JSON list of C-alpha atoms in Angstrom, two decimals:
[
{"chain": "G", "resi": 1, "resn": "UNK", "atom": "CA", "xyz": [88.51, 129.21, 95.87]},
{"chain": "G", "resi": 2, "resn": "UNK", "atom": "CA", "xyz": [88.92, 128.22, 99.43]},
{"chain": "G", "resi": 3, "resn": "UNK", "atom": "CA", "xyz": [91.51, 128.97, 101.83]},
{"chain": "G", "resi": 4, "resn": "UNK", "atom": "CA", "xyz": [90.73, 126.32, 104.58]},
{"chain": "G", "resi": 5, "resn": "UNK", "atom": "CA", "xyz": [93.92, 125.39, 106.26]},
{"chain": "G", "resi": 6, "resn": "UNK", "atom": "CA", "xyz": [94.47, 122.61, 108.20]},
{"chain": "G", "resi": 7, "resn": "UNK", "atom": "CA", "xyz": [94.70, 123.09, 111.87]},
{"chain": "G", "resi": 8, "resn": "UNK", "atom": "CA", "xyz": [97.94, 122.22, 113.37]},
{"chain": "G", "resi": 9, "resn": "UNK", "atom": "CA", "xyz": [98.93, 118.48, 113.93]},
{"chain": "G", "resi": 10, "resn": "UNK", "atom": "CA", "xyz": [98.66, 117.94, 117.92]},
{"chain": "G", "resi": 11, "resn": "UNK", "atom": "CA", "xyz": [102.09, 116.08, 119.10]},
{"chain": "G", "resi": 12, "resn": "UNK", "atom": "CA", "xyz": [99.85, 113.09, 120.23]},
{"chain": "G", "resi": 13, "resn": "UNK", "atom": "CA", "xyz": [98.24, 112.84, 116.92]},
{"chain": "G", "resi": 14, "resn": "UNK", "atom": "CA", "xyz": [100.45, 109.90, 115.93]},
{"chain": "G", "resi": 15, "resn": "UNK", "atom": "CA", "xyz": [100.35, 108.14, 119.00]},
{"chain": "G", "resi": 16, "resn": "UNK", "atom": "CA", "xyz": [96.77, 108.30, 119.10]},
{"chain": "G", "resi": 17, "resn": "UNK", "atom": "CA", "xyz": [96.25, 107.06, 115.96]},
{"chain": "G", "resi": 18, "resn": "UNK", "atom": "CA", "xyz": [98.25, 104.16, 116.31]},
{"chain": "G", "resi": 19, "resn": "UNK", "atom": "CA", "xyz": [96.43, 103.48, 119.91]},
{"chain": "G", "resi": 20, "resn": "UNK", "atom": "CA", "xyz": [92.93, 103.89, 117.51]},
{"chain": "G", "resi": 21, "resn": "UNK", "atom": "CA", "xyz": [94.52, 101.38, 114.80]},
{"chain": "G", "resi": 22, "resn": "UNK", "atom": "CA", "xyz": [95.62, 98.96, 117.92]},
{"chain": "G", "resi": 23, "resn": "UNK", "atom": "CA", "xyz": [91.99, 98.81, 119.40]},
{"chain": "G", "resi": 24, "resn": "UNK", "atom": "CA", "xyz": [90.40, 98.43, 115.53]},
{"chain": "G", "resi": 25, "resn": "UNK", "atom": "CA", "xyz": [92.92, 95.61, 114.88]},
{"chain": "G", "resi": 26, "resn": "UNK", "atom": "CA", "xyz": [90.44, 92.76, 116.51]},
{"chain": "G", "resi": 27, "resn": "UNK", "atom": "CA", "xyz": [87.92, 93.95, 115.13]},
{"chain": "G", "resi": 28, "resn": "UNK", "atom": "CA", "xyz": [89.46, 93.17, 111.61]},
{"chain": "G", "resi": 29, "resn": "UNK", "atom": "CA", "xyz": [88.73, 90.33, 109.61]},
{"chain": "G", "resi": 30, "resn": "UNK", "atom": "CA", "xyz": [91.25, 89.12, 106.93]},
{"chain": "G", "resi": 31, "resn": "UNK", "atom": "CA", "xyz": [89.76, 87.14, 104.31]},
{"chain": "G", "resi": 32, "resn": "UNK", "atom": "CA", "xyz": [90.89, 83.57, 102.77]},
{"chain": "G", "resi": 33, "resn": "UNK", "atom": "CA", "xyz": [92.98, 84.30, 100.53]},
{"chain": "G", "resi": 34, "resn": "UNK", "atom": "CA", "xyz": [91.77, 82.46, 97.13]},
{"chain": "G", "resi": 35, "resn": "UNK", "atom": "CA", "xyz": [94.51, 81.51, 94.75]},
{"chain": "G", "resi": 36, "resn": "UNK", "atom": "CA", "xyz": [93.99, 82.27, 91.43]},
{"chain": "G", "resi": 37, "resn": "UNK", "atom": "CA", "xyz": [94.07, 79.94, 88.78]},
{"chain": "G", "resi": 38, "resn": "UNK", "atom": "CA", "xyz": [95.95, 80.32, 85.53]},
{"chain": "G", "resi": 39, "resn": "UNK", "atom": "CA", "xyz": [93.65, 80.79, 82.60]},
{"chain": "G", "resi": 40, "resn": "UNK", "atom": "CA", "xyz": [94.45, 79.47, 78.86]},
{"chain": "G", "resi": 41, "resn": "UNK", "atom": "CA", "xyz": [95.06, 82.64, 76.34]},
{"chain": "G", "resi": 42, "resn": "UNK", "atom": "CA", "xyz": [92.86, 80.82, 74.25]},
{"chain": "G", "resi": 43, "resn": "UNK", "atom": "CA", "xyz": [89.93, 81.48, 76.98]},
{"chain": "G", "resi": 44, "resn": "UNK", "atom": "CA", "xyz": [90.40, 85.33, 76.83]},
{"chain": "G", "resi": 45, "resn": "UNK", "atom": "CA", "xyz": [88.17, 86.71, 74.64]},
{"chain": "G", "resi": 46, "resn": "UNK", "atom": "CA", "xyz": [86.64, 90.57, 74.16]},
{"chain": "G", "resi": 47, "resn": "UNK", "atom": "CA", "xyz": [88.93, 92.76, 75.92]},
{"chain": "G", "resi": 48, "resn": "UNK", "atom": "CA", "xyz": [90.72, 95.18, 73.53]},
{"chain": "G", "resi": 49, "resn": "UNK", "atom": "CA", "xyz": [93.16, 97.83, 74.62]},
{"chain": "G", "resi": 50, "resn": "UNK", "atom": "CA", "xyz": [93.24, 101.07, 72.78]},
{"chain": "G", "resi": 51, "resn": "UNK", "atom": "CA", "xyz": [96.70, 101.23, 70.34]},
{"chain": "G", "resi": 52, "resn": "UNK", "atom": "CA", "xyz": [97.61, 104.54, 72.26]},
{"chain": "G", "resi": 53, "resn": "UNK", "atom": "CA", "xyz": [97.40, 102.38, 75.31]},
{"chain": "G", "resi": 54, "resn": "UNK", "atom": "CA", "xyz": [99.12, 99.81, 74.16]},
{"chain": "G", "resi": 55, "resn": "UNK", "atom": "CA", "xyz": [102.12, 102.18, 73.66]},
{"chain": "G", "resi": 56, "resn": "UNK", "atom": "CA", "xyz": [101.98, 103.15, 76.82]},
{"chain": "G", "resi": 57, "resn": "UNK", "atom": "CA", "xyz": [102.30, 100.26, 78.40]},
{"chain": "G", "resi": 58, "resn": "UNK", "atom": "CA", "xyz": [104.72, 99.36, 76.40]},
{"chain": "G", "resi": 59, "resn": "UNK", "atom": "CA", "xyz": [107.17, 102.25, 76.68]},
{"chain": "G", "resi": 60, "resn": "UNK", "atom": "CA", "xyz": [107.17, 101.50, 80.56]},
{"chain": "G", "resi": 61, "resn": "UNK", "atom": "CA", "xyz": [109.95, 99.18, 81.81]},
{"chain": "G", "resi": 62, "resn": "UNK", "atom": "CA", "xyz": [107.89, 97.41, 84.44]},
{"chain": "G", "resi": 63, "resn": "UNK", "atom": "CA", "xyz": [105.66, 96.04, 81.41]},
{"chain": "G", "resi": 64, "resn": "UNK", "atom": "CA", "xyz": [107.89, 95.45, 78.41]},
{"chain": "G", "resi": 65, "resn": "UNK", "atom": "CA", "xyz": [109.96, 97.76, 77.59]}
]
């Protein structure tokens, strides 16, 4: 196991990084955003979830609980 320890952040080490970000920003293409369209139930075919999964999902309260 290694002990390799970080070496101290400098107290410019967030200000240059944000400088760094600031001159990558041109340089940064943002793509066209493509809507996606609804698809029919009907069309979705072949994916299967495991039933242990499934429960998982379901327990959680973002996704059905």
């Amino acid at each position: 196991m290694s002990n390799n320890i970080a070496p101290p952040e400098s107290e410019s080490g967030l200000a240059e990084l944000r400088g760094d970000c600031a001159r990558m920003a041109p340089h940064w293409v943002v793509p066209t955003k493509i809507a996606a369209t609804p698809v029919e139930p009907s069309r979705i075919h072949g994916v299967t979830v495991p039933p242990a999964s499934a429960r998982l999902i379901d327990s959680m309260s973002e996704y059905g609980d």
